[in-house]
Short mmCIF file of C-alpha atoms and ligand atoms in Angstrom, two decimals:
data_model
loop_
_atom_site.label_atom_id
_atom_site.label_comp_id
_atom_site.label_asym_id
_atom_site.label_seq_id
_atom_site.Cartn_x
_atom_site.Cartn_y
_atom_site.Cartn_z
CA MET A 1154 27.94 108.82 81.60
CA SER A 1155 25.31 106.80 83.43
CA GLU A 1156 26.39 104.94 86.51
CA HIS A 1157 25.41 101.70 84.84
CA VAL A 1158 27.65 102.26 81.82
CA GLU A 1159 30.47 103.35 84.11
CA LYS A 1160 30.12 100.16 86.12
CA LYS A 1161 30.19 98.08 82.97
CA MET A 1162 33.34 99.81 81.76
CA ASP A 1163 35.03 99.28 85.10
CA HIS A 1164 34.21 95.64 84.75
CA LEU A 1165 35.65 95.38 81.23
CA TYR A 1166 38.78 97.16 82.38
CA LEU A 1167 39.15 94.75 85.29
CA GLN A 1168 38.66 91.75 83.03
CA GLN A 1169 41.35 93.04 80.74
CA MET A 1170 43.69 93.56 83.68
CA MET A 1171 42.96 90.06 84.85
CA THR A 1172 43.91 88.31 81.63
CA GLU A 1173 47.11 90.33 81.61
CA THR A 1174 48.16 89.84 85.17
CA THR A 1175 46.79 86.67 86.69
CA SER A 1176 47.58 83.93 84.21
CA ASN A 1177 50.62 82.81 86.18
CA LEU A 1178 49.72 83.78 89.69
CA ALA A 1179 50.37 81.84 92.91
CA VAL A 1180 48.57 83.13 95.99
CA VAL A 1181 50.04 82.40 99.43
CA ILE A 1182 47.69 82.99 102.35
CA LEU A 1183 49.35 83.21 105.76
CA ALA A 1184 47.11 81.63 108.37
CA ALA A 1185 49.35 79.84 110.84
CA GLY A 1186 49.38 82.46 113.58
CA GLN A 1187 47.88 81.63 116.94
CA GLY A 1188 45.54 84.55 117.41
CA THR A 1189 46.13 84.69 121.16
CA ARG A 1190 44.09 87.86 121.60
CA MET A 1191 40.90 86.17 120.44
CA CYS A 1192 41.03 84.28 123.79
CA SER A 1193 39.46 81.32 122.03
CA ALA A 1194 39.80 77.58 121.63
CA LEU A 1195 38.83 78.12 117.99
CA PRO A 1196 41.68 79.05 115.63
CA LYS A 1197 41.36 82.73 114.72
CA VAL A 1198 40.80 82.20 110.99
CA LEU A 1199 37.74 80.05 111.76
CA HIS A 1200 35.98 82.88 113.54
CA THR A 1201 33.25 84.14 111.25
CA LEU A 1202 32.38 87.42 109.62
CA ALA A 1203 28.87 87.54 108.17
CA GLY A 1204 28.57 83.84 108.96
CA LYS A 1205 31.64 82.83 106.95
CA PRO A 1206 35.07 81.96 108.41
CA LEU A 1207 37.65 84.73 108.00
CA LEU A 1208 39.93 82.47 105.98
CA GLU A 1209 37.10 81.61 103.61
CA HIS A 1210 36.58 85.30 102.86
CA VAL A 1211 40.24 85.53 101.92
CA VAL A 1212 40.12 82.40 99.75
CA CYS A 1213 37.02 83.84 98.02
CA TYR A 1214 38.68 87.08 97.04
CA ALA A 1215 41.84 85.18 96.07
CA GLU A 1216 39.70 82.98 93.80
CA SER A 1217 38.19 86.05 92.18
CA LEU A 1218 41.66 86.69 90.70
CA ASP A 1219 41.55 83.29 88.98
CA PRO A 1220 45.08 82.33 90.11
CA GLY A 1221 47.00 79.23 89.04
CA SER A 1222 47.23 78.06 92.65
CA ILE A 1223 46.25 79.07 96.19
CA HIS A 1224 48.47 77.91 99.06
CA VAL A 1225 47.21 78.26 102.62
CA VAL A 1226 49.97 78.17 105.25
CA TYR A 1227 48.33 76.76 108.35
CA GLY A 1228 49.65 75.68 111.71
CA HIS A 1229 47.91 76.60 114.90
CA GLY A 1230 44.80 74.38 115.32
CA GLY A 1231 45.68 73.09 111.90
CA GLU A 1232 43.57 69.97 111.68
CA GLN A 1233 40.50 71.89 112.82
CA VAL A 1234 41.08 74.49 110.12
CA ARG A 1235 41.54 71.90 107.37
CA GLU A 1236 38.49 69.93 108.44
CA ARG A 1237 36.17 72.90 108.70
CA LEU A 1238 37.32 74.29 105.36
CA SER A 1239 37.86 71.02 103.49
CA HIS A 1240 35.51 72.22 100.74
CA LEU A 1241 37.98 74.90 99.67
CA GLN A 1242 40.06 74.23 96.56
CA VAL A 1243 43.43 75.12 98.05
CA ASN A 1244 46.80 73.58 98.66
CA TRP A 1245 47.34 73.21 102.42
CA VAL A 1246 50.90 73.89 103.57
CA LEU A 1247 51.84 73.09 107.16
CA GLN A 1248 54.06 75.47 109.10
CA GLU A 1249 54.85 73.43 112.18
CA GLN A 1250 56.45 76.22 114.18
CA GLN A 1251 55.50 79.84 113.71
CA LEU A 1252 58.92 81.37 113.15
CA GLY A 1253 57.70 84.50 111.36
CA THR A 1254 56.02 85.69 108.17
CA GLY A 1255 59.14 85.07 106.07
CA HIS A 1256 59.40 81.50 107.36
CA ALA A 1257 55.68 81.03 106.65
CA VAL A 1258 56.03 82.05 103.00
CA GLU A 1259 59.11 79.83 102.71
CA GLN A 1260 57.00 76.75 103.46
CA ALA A 1261 55.00 77.27 100.27
CA LEU A 1262 57.94 78.07 97.99
CA PRO A 1263 58.81 74.49 96.92
CA GLN A 1264 55.45 74.38 95.18
CA ILE A 1265 55.81 77.70 93.43
CA GLY A 1266 57.57 78.22 90.09
CA THR A 1267 60.20 80.89 89.52
CA ASP A 1268 58.14 82.12 86.58
CA GLN A 1269 55.14 82.79 88.82
CA THR A 1270 54.12 85.99 90.54
CA VAL A 1271 53.52 85.40 94.23
CA LEU A 1272 50.73 87.32 95.95
CA VAL A 1273 50.94 87.19 99.75
CA LEU A 1274 47.67 87.61 101.66
CA TYR A 1275 46.77 87.27 105.33
CA GLY A 1276 44.12 84.79 106.48
CA ASP A 1277 42.83 87.24 109.08
CA VAL A 1278 42.26 90.21 106.73
CA PRO A 1279 38.81 89.50 105.33
CA LEU A 1280 37.66 92.57 103.40
CA VAL A 1281 40.26 93.28 100.71
CA LYS A 1282 38.73 94.22 97.36
CA SER A 1283 39.63 92.37 94.17
CA GLU A 1284 40.13 95.71 92.40
CA THR A 1285 42.84 96.66 94.90
CA LEU A 1286 44.65 93.36 94.37
CA LEU A 1287 44.42 93.62 90.58
CA ASN A 1288 45.88 97.07 90.87
CA LEU A 1289 48.70 95.71 93.06
CA LEU A 1290 49.43 92.88 90.62
CA ASN A 1291 49.49 95.33 87.77
CA ARG A 1292 52.03 97.51 89.55
CA SER A 1293 54.21 94.49 90.38
CA ARG A 1294 54.70 93.88 86.67
CA GLU A 1295 56.53 97.19 86.40
CA SER A 1296 59.46 96.13 88.62
CA GLY A 1297 58.74 92.66 89.97
CA PHE A 1298 57.71 93.88 93.43
CA SER A 1299 54.72 95.83 94.70
CA LEU A 1300 53.41 96.40 98.18
CA LEU A 1301 50.04 97.49 99.59
CA THR A 1302 50.30 100.22 102.20
CA VAL A 1303 47.80 102.31 104.11
CA SER A 1304 48.03 105.55 106.08
CA LEU A 1305 46.61 105.34 109.57
CA GLU A 1306 45.75 107.93 112.21
CA SER A 1307 47.20 105.62 114.83
CA PRO A 1308 49.81 103.34 113.25
CA ALA A 1309 50.78 101.62 116.51
CA GLY A 1310 51.60 97.95 116.13
CA TYR A 1311 52.25 98.02 112.40
CA GLY A 1312 55.45 97.92 110.41
CA ARG A 1313 56.26 101.47 109.20
CA ILE A 1314 57.11 102.33 105.61
CA VAL A 1315 60.47 104.10 105.57
CA ARG A 1316 61.07 106.11 102.38
CA SER A 1317 64.28 107.69 101.16
CA SER A 1318 64.53 111.40 100.28
CA ASP A 1319 63.39 110.76 96.69
CA GLY A 1320 60.19 109.19 98.03
CA ARG A 1321 61.10 105.63 97.08
CA MET A 1322 60.58 102.85 99.57
CA ALA A 1323 63.72 102.04 101.52
CA ARG A 1324 62.62 99.49 104.11
CA ILE A 1325 59.96 98.42 106.54
CA VAL A 1326 60.68 98.73 110.20
CA GLU A 1327 58.60 96.77 112.70
CA GLN A 1328 57.09 98.63 115.64
CA ARG A 1329 59.40 96.87 118.10
CA ASP A 1330 62.51 97.62 116.08
CA ALA A 1331 61.63 101.24 115.21
CA SER A 1332 63.37 104.43 116.40
CA VAL A 1333 61.40 107.28 117.98
CA ASP A 1334 61.37 109.16 114.65
CA GLU A 1335 60.28 106.10 112.71
CA LEU A 1336 57.38 105.54 115.11
CA GLU A 1337 55.97 108.89 113.87
CA ILE A 1338 55.46 107.48 110.37
CA ARG A 1339 51.78 107.04 109.55
CA GLU A 1340 52.17 104.99 106.38
CA VAL A 1341 52.21 101.31 107.34
CA ASN A 1342 52.69 97.89 105.80
CA THR A 1343 49.45 95.98 105.24
CA GLY A 1344 51.52 92.81 104.76
CA ILE A 1345 49.97 92.25 101.34
CA LEU A 1346 52.48 92.20 98.53
CA ALA A 1347 53.15 90.85 95.05
CA VAL A 1348 56.59 89.72 94.02
CA SER A 1349 58.15 87.65 91.27
CA GLY A 1350 58.81 84.05 92.31
CA ASP A 1351 62.48 83.89 91.36
CA LYS A 1352 63.37 87.08 93.21
CA LEU A 1353 61.38 85.99 96.25
CA LYS A 1354 63.17 82.64 96.43
CA GLY A 1355 66.58 84.29 96.46
CA TRP A 1356 65.63 86.81 99.12
CA ILE A 1357 63.86 84.33 101.41
CA ASP A 1358 67.04 82.21 101.44
CA GLU A 1359 68.89 85.19 102.86
CA LEU A 1360 66.48 86.03 105.70
CA GLU A 1361 67.86 86.12 109.23
CA ASN A 1362 66.11 86.41 112.56
CA GLY A 1363 68.32 88.85 114.44
CA ASN A 1364 65.51 91.23 115.41
CA ALA A 1365 63.50 92.13 118.50
CA GLN A 1366 61.11 89.19 118.06
CA GLY A 1367 63.69 86.64 116.86
CA GLU A 1368 61.54 85.94 113.81
CA PHE A 1369 62.17 85.61 110.10
CA TYR A 1370 60.42 88.75 108.86
CA LEU A 1371 59.08 88.70 105.33
CA THR A 1372 59.35 92.47 105.45
CA ASP A 1373 63.16 92.25 105.36
CA ILE A 1374 62.99 91.41 101.64
CA VAL A 1375 62.26 95.09 101.05
CA GLU A 1376 65.81 96.10 101.95
CA MET A 1377 67.20 93.28 99.82
CA ALA A 1378 65.16 94.49 96.88
CA VAL A 1379 66.48 98.02 97.32
CA ARG A 1380 70.03 96.62 97.51
CA ASP A 1381 69.45 94.69 94.26
CA GLY A 1382 68.12 97.77 92.50
CA VAL A 1383 64.50 96.55 92.42
CA GLU A 1384 62.14 99.46 92.93
CA ILE A 1385 59.16 98.68 95.15
CA LYS A 1386 55.95 100.02 93.70
CA THR A 1387 53.43 100.91 96.38
CA VAL A 1388 49.67 100.93 96.11
CA SER A 1389 47.72 102.56 98.86
CA ALA A 1390 44.48 101.04 100.08
CA ALA A 1391 41.42 103.25 99.66
CA THR A 1392 40.22 102.71 103.21
CA ALA A 1393 41.77 101.37 106.41
CA LYS A 1394 38.85 98.98 106.82
CA GLU A 1395 39.74 97.18 103.62
CA VAL A 1396 43.12 96.06 104.97
CA GLN A 1397 42.20 95.84 108.64
CA GLY A 1398 43.19 92.56 110.24
CA VAL A 1399 41.34 90.82 113.02
CA ASN A 1400 43.33 90.43 116.22
CA ASP A 1401 40.58 90.40 118.83
CA ARG A 1402 36.82 90.09 119.04
CA LEU A 1403 36.37 93.84 119.26
CA GLN A 1404 38.03 94.34 115.87
CA LEU A 1405 36.02 91.45 114.50
CA SER A 1406 32.78 93.12 115.56
CA GLN A 1407 33.88 96.43 114.03
CA LEU A 1408 34.55 94.77 110.68
CA GLU A 1409 31.28 92.86 110.90
CA ARG A 1410 29.35 96.11 111.38
CA ALA A 1411 31.20 97.82 108.53
CA TYR A 1412 30.55 94.89 106.24
CA GLN A 1413 26.88 94.70 107.20
CA ARG A 1414 26.46 98.42 106.65
CA ASP A 1415 27.90 98.10 103.12
CA GLN A 1416 25.58 95.24 102.29
CA ALA A 1417 22.57 97.09 103.70
CA GLU A 1418 23.41 100.17 101.65
CA GLN A 1419 23.73 98.10 98.50
CA LEU A 1420 20.32 96.50 99.09
CA MET A 1421 18.73 99.89 99.67
CA LEU A 1422 20.28 101.26 96.48
CA ASP A 1423 18.86 98.23 94.68
CA GLY A 1424 15.35 99.15 95.85
CA VAL A 1425 14.82 97.44 99.20
CA THR A 1426 13.43 99.43 102.13
CA LEU A 1427 15.31 98.64 105.33
CA LEU A 1428 13.54 100.32 108.21
CA ASP A 1429 16.85 100.50 110.03
CA PRO A 1430 19.98 99.56 108.05
CA ASP A 1431 21.92 99.28 111.31
CA ARG A 1432 19.60 96.55 112.50
CA PHE A 1433 19.80 94.24 109.51
CA ASP A 1434 22.19 91.33 108.92
CA LEU A 1435 22.89 89.42 105.76
CA ARG A 1436 25.02 86.32 106.20
CA GLY A 1437 25.19 85.12 102.63
CA THR A 1438 23.49 86.51 99.56
CA ALA A 1439 20.11 88.10 99.03
CA LYS A 1440 18.30 88.85 95.80
CA ALA A 1441 15.29 91.08 96.15
CA GLY A 1442 12.61 92.28 93.75
CA GLN A 1443 11.01 95.71 93.83
CA ASP A 1444 9.57 97.38 96.89
CA VAL A 1445 10.56 94.76 99.40
CA ILE A 1446 10.21 96.06 102.96
CA ILE A 1447 12.30 94.67 105.80
CA ASP A 1448 11.65 95.68 109.39
CA VAL A 1449 14.28 95.75 112.14
CA ASN A 1450 16.40 92.88 113.43
CA VAL A 1451 15.93 90.63 110.45
CA ILE A 1452 18.68 88.12 109.65
CA LEU A 1453 18.94 86.68 106.17
CA GLN A 1454 21.30 83.74 105.86
CA GLY A 1455 22.62 81.52 103.06
CA GLU A 1456 20.85 82.17 99.77
CA VAL A 1457 17.65 84.15 100.10
CA ILE A 1458 15.45 85.25 97.21
CA LEU A 1459 12.64 87.72 97.84
CA GLY A 1460 10.02 88.54 95.21
CA ASP A 1461 8.44 91.94 94.56
CA ARG A 1462 6.58 93.53 97.48
CA VAL A 1463 7.59 90.88 100.00
CA GLU A 1464 7.35 92.26 103.53
CA ILE A 1465 9.35 90.86 106.41
CA GLY A 1466 8.39 91.82 109.93
CA ALA A 1467 10.71 92.46 112.84
CA ASN A 1468 12.96 89.73 114.28
CA CYS A 1469 12.65 87.17 111.50
CA HIS A 1470 15.41 84.68 110.71
CA ILE A 1471 15.27 83.49 107.13
CA GLN A 1472 17.76 81.03 105.73
CA ASP A 1473 18.14 79.48 102.25
CA ALA A 1474 14.61 80.36 101.23
CA THR A 1475 12.64 81.68 98.30
CA ILE A 1476 9.70 83.91 99.11
CA GLU A 1477 7.54 84.92 96.19
CA GLU A 1478 5.86 88.23 95.42
CA GLY A 1479 3.41 89.82 97.76
CA THR A 1480 3.99 87.41 100.63
CA VAL A 1481 4.02 88.88 104.12
CA ILE A 1482 6.13 87.36 106.88
CA LEU A 1483 4.93 88.68 110.23
CA PRO A 1484 7.33 89.28 113.15
CA ASN A 1485 9.36 86.61 114.94
CA SER A 1486 9.10 83.95 112.27
CA VAL A 1487 11.86 81.47 111.44
CA ILE A 1488 12.13 80.00 107.95
CA ASP A 1489 14.80 77.51 106.93
CA SER A 1490 15.33 75.84 103.55
CA ALA A 1491 11.79 76.39 102.31
CA GLU A 1492 9.90 77.74 99.33
CA ILE A 1493 7.07 80.13 100.06
CA GLY A 1494 4.74 80.96 97.16
CA PRO A 1495 3.14 84.31 96.34
CA SER A 1496 0.61 86.16 98.50
CA CYS A 1497 1.11 83.95 101.53
CA ARG A 1498 0.80 85.18 105.09
CA ILE A 1499 3.21 83.66 107.58
CA GLY A 1500 3.46 84.25 111.33
CA PRO A 1501 3.78 85.97 113.68
CA PHE A 1502 5.82 83.31 115.50
CA ALA A 1503 5.71 80.71 112.71
CA ARG A 1504 8.47 78.17 112.23
CA ILE A 1505 8.94 76.73 108.76
CA ARG A 1506 11.52 73.99 108.63
CA PRO A 1507 13.49 72.38 105.78
CA GLY A 1508 11.73 70.80 102.85
CA THR A 1509 8.55 72.82 103.17
CA LYS A 1510 6.84 74.22 100.11
CA LEU A 1511 3.84 76.52 100.27
CA THR A 1512 1.87 77.32 97.13
CA ALA A 1513 0.06 80.62 96.66
CA SER A 1514 -2.06 82.34 99.29
CA ALA A 1515 -1.40 79.90 102.13
CA HIS A 1516 -1.78 81.19 105.67
CA VAL A 1517 0.44 79.88 108.45
CA GLY A 1518 -0.28 81.49 111.78
CA ASN A 1519 1.22 81.81 115.23
CA PHE A 1520 3.03 78.95 116.91
CA VAL A 1521 2.68 76.72 113.88
CA GLU A 1522 5.56 74.46 112.93
CA LEU A 1523 5.78 73.01 109.43
CA LYS A 1524 8.42 70.48 108.41
CA ASN A 1525 9.00 68.76 105.07
CA SER A 1526 5.45 69.42 103.98
CA GLN A 1527 3.66 70.74 100.94
CA VAL A 1528 0.70 73.02 101.35
CA ALA A 1529 -1.38 73.86 98.27
CA GLU A 1530 -3.12 77.07 97.34
CA GLY A 1531 -5.33 78.89 99.81
CA SER A 1532 -4.93 76.50 102.74
CA LYS A 1533 -4.89 77.78 106.30
CA ILE A 1534 -3.01 76.48 109.31
CA ASN A 1535 -3.55 79.34 111.65
CA HIS A 1536 -2.84 78.40 115.25
CA LEU A 1537 -0.59 76.15 117.35
CA SER A 1538 -0.18 73.21 114.97
CA TYR A 1539 2.55 70.80 113.96
CA VAL A 1540 2.40 69.58 110.38
CA GLY A 1541 5.31 67.31 109.40
CA ASP A 1542 5.99 65.03 106.42
CA SER A 1543 2.59 65.95 105.02
CA ILE A 1544 0.88 66.79 101.78
CA VAL A 1545 -1.90 69.27 102.35
CA GLY A 1546 -4.27 69.98 99.43
CA ALA A 1547 -5.83 73.26 98.37
CA ARG A 1548 -8.33 75.25 100.48
CA VAL A 1549 -7.80 73.00 103.48
CA ASN A 1550 -8.59 74.40 106.90
CA ILE A 1551 -6.53 73.00 109.73
CA GLY A 1552 -7.91 74.01 113.12
CA ALA A 1553 -6.02 75.10 116.19
CA GLY A 1554 -3.72 72.60 117.85
CA VAL A 1555 -3.80 69.94 115.14
CA ILE A 1556 -0.82 67.59 115.29
CA THR A 1557 0.45 65.19 112.68
CA CYS A 1558 1.97 62.31 114.62
CA ASN A 1559 4.58 61.51 112.00
CA TYR A 1560 7.06 59.62 114.15
CA ASP A 1561 6.62 56.34 115.98
CA GLY A 1562 9.96 56.57 117.74
CA ALA A 1563 11.74 54.72 114.96
CA ASN A 1564 10.36 55.76 111.59
CA LYS A 1565 8.62 58.74 110.03
CA TYR A 1566 5.35 58.51 108.09
CA ARG A 1567 3.33 60.69 105.74
CA THR A 1568 0.00 62.37 106.27
CA VAL A 1569 -2.08 63.24 103.20
CA ILE A 1570 -4.93 65.70 103.46
CA GLY A 1571 -7.16 66.15 100.37
CA ASP A 1572 -8.43 69.42 98.89
CA ASP A 1573 -11.19 71.22 100.80
CA ALA A 1574 -10.80 69.05 103.90
CA PHE A 1575 -11.62 70.58 107.31
CA VAL A 1576 -9.66 69.24 110.25
CA GLY A 1577 -11.22 70.22 113.57
CA SER A 1578 -9.16 71.67 116.40
CA ASP A 1579 -7.02 69.51 118.64
CA THR A 1580 -6.99 66.58 116.26
CA GLN A 1581 -4.11 64.12 116.12
CA LEU A 1582 -3.52 62.60 112.71
CA VAL A 1583 -1.52 59.42 113.37
CA ALA A 1584 0.54 58.76 110.24
CA PRO A 1585 0.54 57.04 107.88
CA VAL A 1586 -2.97 58.32 107.38
CA GLU A 1587 -5.05 60.00 104.72
CA VAL A 1588 -7.90 62.47 105.07
CA GLY A 1589 -10.02 62.38 101.90
CA ARG A 1590 -11.07 65.32 99.76
CA GLY A 1591 -13.74 67.41 101.38
CA ALA A 1592 -13.67 65.29 104.55
CA THR A 1593 -14.50 66.85 107.91
CA ILE A 1594 -12.75 65.69 111.07
CA GLY A 1595 -14.52 66.45 114.32
CA ALA A 1596 -12.60 68.43 116.92
CA GLY A 1597 -10.53 66.49 119.42
CA SER A 1598 -10.28 63.32 117.32
CA THR A 1599 -7.43 60.87 117.20
CA ILE A 1600 -7.43 59.68 113.60
CA VAL A 1601 -5.57 56.39 113.10
CA LYS A 1602 -7.34 55.14 109.97
CA ASP A 1603 -8.01 56.89 106.67
CA ALA A 1604 -10.97 59.28 106.82
CA PRO A 1605 -13.18 59.00 103.73
CA ALA A 1606 -13.88 61.92 101.40
CA ASP A 1607 -16.84 64.24 101.97
CA GLN A 1608 -17.90 62.65 105.27
CA LEU A 1609 -17.65 63.57 108.92
CA THR A 1610 -15.22 61.40 110.84
CA LEU A 1611 -14.64 61.76 114.54
CA SER A 1612 -13.29 59.66 117.39
CA ARG A 1613 -14.47 60.93 120.67
CA SER A 1614 -15.88 59.37 123.80
CA LYS A 1615 -19.50 60.25 124.47
CA GLN A 1616 -20.07 63.32 126.61
CA THR A 1617 -21.78 62.55 129.89
CA THR A 1618 -22.97 64.65 132.80
CA ILE A 1619 -23.00 63.17 136.32
CA LYS A 1620 -26.10 64.26 138.13
CA GLY A 1621 -25.80 65.50 141.69
CA TRP A 1622 -22.00 65.62 141.59
CA ARG A 1623 -20.43 68.11 144.02
CA ARG A 1624 -16.97 69.61 144.09
CA PRO A 1625 -14.96 68.47 147.10
CA GLN A 1626 -14.91 71.03 149.93
CA LYS A 1627 -11.86 72.06 151.94
CA LYS A 1628 -11.81 70.31 155.33
CA SER A 1629 -12.11 72.85 158.16
C1 UD1 B 71 53.02 91.92 110.09
C2 UD1 B 71 54.12 92.69 109.38
C3 UD1 B 71 53.94 94.18 109.62
C4 UD1 B 71 52.57 94.60 109.16
C5 UD1 B 71 51.48 93.75 109.81
C6 UD1 B 71 50.16 94.05 109.20
C7 UD1 B 71 56.08 91.23 109.38
C8 UD1 B 71 57.39 90.94 110.02
N1 UD1 B 71 55.40 92.25 109.89
O1 UD1 B 71 53.20 92.14 111.48
O2 UD1 B 71 54.93 94.92 108.92
O3 UD1 B 71 52.36 95.98 109.45
O4 UD1 B 71 51.74 92.36 109.62
O5 UD1 B 71 49.16 93.37 109.91
O6 UD1 B 71 55.73 90.58 108.43
N2 UD1 B 71 51.84 84.18 110.31
C9 UD1 B 71 52.09 82.86 109.96
N3 UD1 B 71 53.21 82.26 110.45
C10 UD1 B 71 54.09 82.91 111.24
C11 UD1 B 71 53.84 84.25 111.59
C12 UD1 B 71 52.69 84.86 111.11
O7 UD1 B 71 51.31 82.25 109.24
O8 UD1 B 71 55.09 82.28 111.62
C13 UD1 B 71 50.64 84.82 109.78
C14 UD1 B 71 49.66 85.23 110.86
O9 UD1 B 71 48.69 84.21 111.05
C15 UD1 B 71 49.02 86.48 110.28
C16 UD1 B 71 50.10 87.07 109.41
O10 UD1 B 71 51.02 86.03 109.16
O11 UD1 B 71 47.90 86.18 109.46
C17 UD1 B 71 50.79 88.23 110.08
O12 UD1 B 71 51.39 87.81 111.26
P1 UD1 B 71 51.43 88.71 112.56
O13 UD1 B 71 52.16 88.00 113.60
O14 UD1 B 71 50.07 89.21 112.85
O15 UD1 B 71 52.35 89.90 112.02
P2 UD1 B 71 52.46 91.31 112.66
O16 UD1 B 71 53.40 91.26 113.79
O17 UD1 B 71 51.14 91.88 112.88
CA1 CA B 72 48.72 91.08 112.98
#
């Protein structure tokens, strides 16, 4: 079977699972913890992975399950979290005091129906796959309770999965409450579980905090389930990375690298050449045509679309941009919220700011800044210029050091430059101003009035030479 067909079948299977399992799903995301080890004024879940807050990653994969509701339990730095993520379609639930994971889930329960399945996720575990969660939800339907576990080389810090002699789950014991034998167990609790709402409500009511940390542990519901004859179905995560939480900046950087590596590999498999996949970052989404070549230390951010044969040189930062086929971006260029047409040549060291649109075959050279400007086909702005709020026609040549003076300190004005115009070096175009079609502007001019088409316009004081002038000499 071809890989493509296999992929498609996987997808159909997942869709089928989804309609079966997620119609009455409530997701609870625990995000109230302090995150002390981040050593940060910023709440942990607002720290970013691939440019997106950790909590937003979690909400995104929760949304992929198409649940009936998503509840985010927040607390520490709460207002900051809500403000920064106010665009998310979630129900915010305040946990004023962090009295444990069981207490955190309890805060959301009043808004959850007994007929719902509750999926508990952690706001600081950003890379869980939808397939894994669908699998977990599917298993929960068999008994009303399923739990995601993972086997780790070094399980220190995690709750251990204690199984009875028949292999069934018996309980979870936290690191600080575990015996020497139990500490040897490699299979650990990821914290992610799916449980039926009515059972959960009963068990949460019974939780007590008589443990080493004096907290209401959600994990204690496992023993209650066993007592009530509810078998806990376990699903094991394919990789540790998928269920890895972020506790400090070192772990965050490890997950960032793993995530970036996956994205880089996907792009390469889709036909992009990355000269070094370990020196490439995608913070958002990228669509690329055929035979795109990306040199080292390139960052793509937001939504980036690259046409066939686009080449991006080293150290470019490209954000929310479309770059059409055959265009070459030379090293150290920065492009933000712009559309670049086909067969253009940009950089090195070009800066293209929001609202800029280049048609085909434009050249923008070193130390040129463009902002909110349109440049038509074949025009060249090759050295050290600032062109802002301008409309530049086709085949225009803008000399070195030309500046559009678009701002009078209060308002911004447009500059219009007609097709085939030639603007000499070191000219200031004081907007609002228009340079006619085919006009020539002499070098070093300050143009404050419209320059007529097809004529030479210049503003320059007459050149004089002072006869007999001598340079001053140093006094002895
Ligand atoms: C928890 C599990 C442990 C598991 C581990 C996986 C319990 C008792 N233990 O331990 O078995 O191996 O996660 O990482 O559940 N939170 C709140 N409010 C609270 C307490 C925590 O929202 O009052 C949130 C935290 O922000 C975090 C998550 O719950 O996202 C887990 O809390 P944490 O304190 O990290 O639990 P662990 O001790 O690591
Ligand atoms: Ca933790």
